[in-house]
């Protein structure tokens, strides 16, 4: 599988990355055996970039990711995790974690201070059982952006300068704040969720041009917009950006699917191919929870997309004219 370098760093990622959100029990419970099967299938399929976070299942995703990667040659994979939330043990008292279907054994404390970043990194290394993290990202910093910029970023830069971390950046939904980070700091990469997909092109306004100017790479996450683009024909009730899709994105997804079908390709195939047509997008990160899901996504990722698909989507007004697809 093709790999690309992140910004001015020496870190490389495969163009298809394994997103660890589902390994934390996102939306539905997930047992260790199924999670392990997904990770093994990803490795066997040639995926060598794995992304996780303490937030995903209050440590479950990191632990499960480490269960595989700690047994692999360290030079053969790229691992990213995130900082901004510390995990503090608590009595679950029969409760389930908010957002992830796991026992509430910990609660999250926001902390973008230098000490908080260093503690988070050490906790992640311990959970995963690895000796280093390749890519470190400020995570979901929108409500604490000033602190992330003032103290979080310098801590990441310090770790990079020391050679502890290979590449640094941020993973956020808000393109305006990511753009500010790109313009005001020396990050290598940003992970943008949901705003550079077949359905949403907002990253073209400022973020992607800023990344071009500054030599910053983009990892496109949520390329299926949390479900709406993940099947050949989205059904009513499919998720769009973590909520049931309203009528307009559902209608638009069906129009895109019409074009795909006319050329013998599928909506997921085109959804995965689209972000990588932009020169600053180094890879896409797709959340996967089972071996079968991995194999389906890898097969779809490898599909050849006829040039006429992009031309027809543009002619139908379904792609922003600024999107490079040639």
Coordinates of C-alpha atoms in Angstrom, one line a residue:
X1 CA 0.0 0.0 0.0
X2 CA 1.3 3.4 -1.0
X3 CA 2.7 5.6 1.8
X4 CA 3.2 9.4 2.0
X5 CA 5.3 11.6 4.2
X6 CA 3.7 14.0 6.7
X7 CA 4.7 17.6 6.2
X8 CA 8.4 18.3 6.7
X9 CA 8.8 15.3 9.0
X10 CA 10.3 11.9 8.2
X11 CA 7.1 10.1 9.3
X12 CA 5.2 8.2 6.6
X13 CA 1.6 6.9 6.7
X14 CA -0.1 4.4 4.4
X15 CA -2.8 6.1 2.4
X16 CA -5.4 4.1 4.2
X17 CA -5.2 4.3 7.9
X18 CA -6.9 2.3 10.6
X19 CA -9.1 4.6 12.8
X20 CA -9.4 3.4 16.4
X21 CA -12.6 5.0 17.4
X22 CA -14.8 1.9 17.0
X23 CA -12.3 -0.1 19.0
X24 CA -13.4 1.9 22.0
X25 CA -17.0 0.7 21.7
X26 CA -18.3 3.7 19.6
X27 CA -22.1 3.4 19.2
X28 CA -22.0 -0.4 20.0
X29 CA -20.2 -2.7 22.5
X30 CA -17.1 -4.5 21.1
X31 CA -15.4 -7.5 22.6
X32 CA -11.6 -8.0 22.6
X33 CA -11.7 -10.9 20.2
X34 CA -13.6 -8.9 17.5
X35 CA -11.3 -5.9 18.0
X36 CA -8.2 -8.1 17.7
X37 CA -9.6 -9.7 14.5
X38 CA -10.1 -6.2 12.9
X39 CA -6.5 -5.2 13.7
X40 CA -5.0 -8.4 12.4
X41 CA -7.0 -8.1 9.2
X42 CA -5.8 -4.5 8.8
X43 CA -2.2 -5.6 9.2
X44 CA -2.6 -8.5 6.8
X45 CA -4.2 -6.2 4.3
X46 CA -1.1 -3.9 4.3
X47 CA -2.3 -1.1 6.5
X48 CA 0.6 0.2 8.5
X49 CA -0.8 3.4 9.9
X50 CA -2.9 3.1 13.1
X51 CA -4.6 6.0 14.9
X52 CA -6.1 5.9 18.4
X53 CA -6.7 8.2 21.4
X54 CA -7.2 7.9 25.1
X55 CA -10.7 9.3 24.6
X56 CA -11.8 6.3 22.5
X57 CA -13.5 4.1 25.1
X58 CA -11.5 5.7 28.0
X59 CA -8.4 3.7 27.1
X60 CA -9.9 0.6 25.5
X61 CA -8.9 1.6 22.0
X62 CA -5.3 2.3 22.9
X63 CA -5.0 -1.0 24.9
X64 CA -6.4 -3.0 22.0
X65 CA -4.2 -1.3 19.5
X66 CA -1.2 -1.9 21.6
X67 CA -2.1 -5.6 22.0
X68 CA -1.3 -6.0 18.3
X69 CA 1.4 -3.5 17.6
X70 CA 3.5 -4.2 20.7
X71 CA 4.2 -7.6 19.0
X72 CA 5.2 -6.2 15.6
X73 CA 8.6 -4.9 14.6
X74 CA 8.6 -1.2 15.7
X75 CA 10.0 0.1 12.4
X76 CA 7.2 -1.4 10.3
X77 CA 4.2 0.7 11.4
X78 CA 3.2 4.3 12.2
X79 CA 1.2 5.0 15.3
X80 CA -0.6 8.2 16.3
X81 CA -2.5 9.1 19.4
X82 CA -3.8 12.2 21.0
X83 CA -3.6 14.5 24.0
X84 CA -5.9 16.9 25.8
X85 CA -7.9 14.5 28.0
X86 CA -6.4 12.8 31.0
X87 CA -8.1 9.6 32.2
X88 CA -8.8 9.5 36.0
X89 CA -9.9 6.2 37.6
X90 CA -13.3 6.1 39.3
X91 CA -15.8 3.5 40.5
X92 CA -18.1 2.8 37.5
X93 CA -21.0 2.0 39.8
X94 CA -22.7 0.1 37.1
X95 CA -22.6 3.0 34.7
X96 CA -21.6 3.0 31.0
X97 CA -19.2 5.6 29.6
X98 CA -20.8 8.5 27.8
X99 CA -20.4 8.1 24.0
X100 CA -18.7 4.7 24.2
X101 CA -20.2 1.4 25.2
X102 CA -17.7 0.5 27.9
X103 CA -17.9 0.5 31.8
X104 CA -17.3 4.0 33.2
X105 CA -14.1 3.0 34.9
X106 CA -12.5 6.4 34.3
X107 CA -13.6 10.0 33.7
X108 CA -11.9 12.5 31.5
X109 CA -10.2 15.7 32.6
X110 CA -9.3 18.3 30.0
X111 CA -5.7 19.3 30.3
X112 CA -3.6 21.0 27.6
X113 CA -0.8 22.1 30.0
X114 CA 2.7 20.9 29.5
X115 CA 2.5 18.6 32.4
X116 CA -0.8 17.3 31.2
X117 CA 0.6 16.5 27.8
X118 CA 3.6 14.7 29.2
X119 CA 1.5 12.7 31.6
X120 CA -0.9 11.8 28.8
X121 CA 1.9 10.6 26.6
X122 CA 3.3 8.4 29.3
X123 CA -0.1 7.0 30.1
X124 CA -0.6 6.2 26.5
X125 CA 2.7 4.5 26.1
X126 CA 1.9 2.4 29.2
X127 CA -1.5 1.4 27.9
X128 CA -0.2 0.4 24.5
X129 CA 3.0 -1.2 25.6
X130 CA 5.1 0.5 22.9
X131 CA 8.3 2.5 23.2
X132 CA 7.3 5.5 21.2
X133 CA 4.5 7.4 19.4
X134 CA 5.2 8.6 15.9
X135 CA 2.5 11.2 15.5
X136 CA 1.0 13.2 18.4
X137 CA -2.1 15.3 18.0
X138 CA -4.0 17.9 20.1
X139 CA -7.5 16.3 20.2
X140 CA -10.9 18.0 20.0
X141 CA -9.3 21.3 21.3
X142 CA -12.2 23.5 20.1
X143 CA -13.6 24.4 23.6
X144 CA -10.0 24.9 25.0
X145 CA -8.3 26.2 21.9
X146 CA -6.4 29.0 23.6
X147 CA -4.9 26.6 26.1
X148 CA -4.1 24.1 23.4
X149 CA -2.3 26.8 21.3
X150 CA -0.6 28.5 24.3
X151 CA 0.7 25.5 26.2
X152 CA -0.3 22.3 24.4
X153 CA 1.4 23.1 21.1
X154 CA 4.7 24.1 22.7
X155 CA 4.8 20.8 24.7
X156 CA 4.3 18.9 21.4
X157 CA 7.0 20.9 19.7
X158 CA 9.4 20.3 22.6
X159 CA 8.8 16.5 22.3
X160 CA 9.5 16.7 18.6
X161 CA 12.6 18.7 19.1
X162 CA 13.8 16.1 21.6
X163 CA 13.2 13.3 19.0
X164 CA 10.6 11.7 21.2
X165 CA 7.8 12.3 18.7
X166 CA 8.3 12.3 14.9
X167 CA 5.4 14.5 13.8
X168 CA 2.9 16.8 15.6
X169 CA -0.4 18.5 14.9
X170 CA -4.0 18.4 15.8
X171 CA -7.2 16.5 15.2
X172 CA -10.3 18.6 15.1
X173 CA -13.6 19.2 13.4
X174 CA -13.5 23.0 13.3
X175 CA -11.6 24.0 10.2
X176 CA -11.3 27.7 11.3
X177 CA -9.3 26.7 14.3
X178 CA -7.2 24.2 12.4
X179 CA -6.4 26.9 9.9
X180 CA -5.3 29.2 12.7
X181 CA -3.1 26.5 14.1
X182 CA -1.5 25.9 10.6
X183 CA -0.8 29.6 10.1
X184 CA 0.5 30.4 13.6
X185 CA 2.6 27.3 14.5
X186 CA 5.0 24.8 12.9
X187 CA 2.8 21.7 12.9
X188 CA 3.5 18.8 10.4
X189 CA -0.1 17.5 10.0
X190 CA -3.7 18.1 10.8
X191 CA -6.4 15.5 11.0
X192 CA -9.6 17.0 9.8
X193 CA -12.9 15.3 10.5
X194 CA -15.8 15.4 8.1
X195 CA -15.2 18.7 6.2
X196 CA -13.4 17.2 3.2
X197 CA -15.7 14.5 1.9
X198 CA -17.9 13.8 -1.0
X199 CA -20.7 15.6 0.9
X200 CA -18.8 18.4 2.6
X201 CA -16.1 20.6 1.0
X202 CA -15.7 23.4 3.6
X203 CA -12.0 22.6 4.1
X204 CA -11.4 24.1 0.6
X205 CA -12.3 27.6 1.9
X206 CA -9.2 28.2 4.1
X207 CA -7.7 25.1 5.6
X208 CA -6.4 23.3 2.6
X209 CA -5.0 26.4 1.0
X210 CA -3.2 27.2 4.3
X211 CA -1.8 23.7 4.4
X212 CA -0.5 24.1 0.8
X213 CA 1.1 27.4 1.7
X214 CA 2.7 26.0 4.9
X215 CA 3.7 22.5 3.7
X216 CA 1.4 20.9 6.2
X217 CA -0.2 17.5 5.4
X218 CA -3.8 16.6 6.0
X219 CA -5.2 13.3 7.2
X220 CA -8.9 13.1 6.2
X221 CA -11.1 11.4 8.8
X222 CA -14.8 10.7 8.8
X223 CA -14.7 10.3 5.0
X224 CA -18.0 8.5 5.3
X225 CA -19.5 11.3 7.4
X226 CA -20.0 8.8 10.2
X227 CA -22.0 6.4 8.0
X228 CA -24.0 8.1 5.3
X229 CA -21.4 7.3 2.6
X230 CA -20.5 3.9 4.0
X231 CA -23.0 1.8 2.0
X232 CA -23.8 1.7 -1.7
X233 CA -27.3 3.2 -1.0
X234 CA -27.7 5.0 2.3
X235 CA -30.9 4.0 4.2
X236 CA -33.2 6.3 6.1
X237 CA -31.8 6.7 9.6
X238 CA -28.2 6.5 8.5
X239 CA -25.8 8.6 10.5
X240 CA -24.5 11.9 9.2
X241 CA -21.9 13.6 11.4
X242 CA -22.9 11.4 14.4
X243 CA -26.6 12.1 14.2
X244 CA -29.4 10.7 12.0
X245 CA -29.2 12.2 8.6
X246 CA -31.7 14.9 7.6
X247 CA -33.4 14.9 4.2
X248 CA -30.9 17.1 2.3
X249 CA -27.7 15.2 2.9
X250 CA -29.6 11.9 2.3
X251 CA -30.9 13.2 -1.0
X252 CA -27.5 14.4 -2.0
X253 CA -25.9 11.1 -1.1
X254 CA -28.4 9.3 -3.3
X255 CA -27.6 11.6 -6.2
X256 CA -23.9 10.8 -5.8
X257 CA -24.7 7.1 -5.7
X258 CA -26.6 7.4 -9.0
X259 CA -23.5 8.7 -10.7
X260 CA -21.4 6.0 -9.1
X261 CA -23.7 3.3 -10.2
X262 CA -23.7 4.6 -13.8
X263 CA -20.0 4.0 -13.9
X264 CA -19.9 0.6 -12.1
X265 CA -18.4 1.9 -8.9
X266 CA -19.9 2.3 -5.4
X267 CA -20.4 5.2 -3.1
X268 CA -17.9 4.0 -0.5
X269 CA -15.3 3.5 -3.2
X270 CA -15.6 7.0 -4.5
X271 CA -15.9 8.4 -0.9
X272 CA -12.5 6.9 0.0
X273 CA -10.8 8.0 -3.3
X274 CA -12.1 11.6 -3.3
X275 CA -9.9 13.2 -0.5
X276 CA -6.7 11.7 -1.8
X277 CA -7.1 13.6 -5.1
X278 CA -6.0 16.7 -3.2
X279 CA -2.2 17.0 -3.1
X280 CA -2.0 17.9 0.6
X281 CA -4.0 14.9 1.8
X282 CA -1.5 12.3 2.8
X283 CA -4.0 9.7 3.8
X284 CA -7.5 8.9 5.0
X285 CA -8.4 7.4 8.3
X286 CA -11.3 5.0 8.4
X287 CA -12.8 3.6 11.6
X288 CA -13.2 -0.1 11.5
X289 CA -14.5 -2.6 14.1
X290 CA -14.4 -6.1 12.6
X291 CA -12.3 -8.2 10.2
X292 CA -15.1 -8.3 7.6
X293 CA -15.4 -4.5 7.7
X294 CA -11.7 -4.1 7.2
X295 CA -11.6 -6.4 4.3
X296 CA -14.6 -4.6 2.7
X297 CA -13.0 -1.2 3.1
X298 CA -9.6 -2.4 1.8
X299 CA -11.2 -3.9 -1.3
X300 CA -13.2 -0.7 -1.8
X301 CA -10.1 1.5 -1.3
X302 CA -8.3 -0.4 -4.0
X303 CA -11.0 0.1 -6.7
X304 CA -10.1 2.1 -9.8
X305 CA -12.4 5.2 -10.2
X306 CA -13.0 6.2 -13.8
X307 CA -12.2 9.8 -14.6
X308 CA -15.7 10.3 -15.9
X309 CA -17.1 9.8 -12.4
X310 CA -15.4 13.1 -11.3
X311 CA -16.5 14.9 -14.4
X312 CA -20.1 13.8 -14.0
X313 CA -20.2 14.7 -10.3
X314 CA -18.9 18.1 -11.2
X315 CA -21.4 18.6 -14.0
X316 CA -24.2 17.6 -11.6
X317 CA -23.1 20.3 -9.2
X318 CA -22.2 17.6 -6.6
X319 CA -18.5 18.5 -6.3
X320 CA -17.0 21.9 -5.5
X321 CA -15.3 23.3 -8.6
X322 CA -12.2 24.0 -6.5
X323 CA -11.7 20.3 -5.7
X324 CA -8.8 18.8 -7.6
X325 CA -9.9 15.6 -9.1
X326 CA -8.0 15.4 -12.3

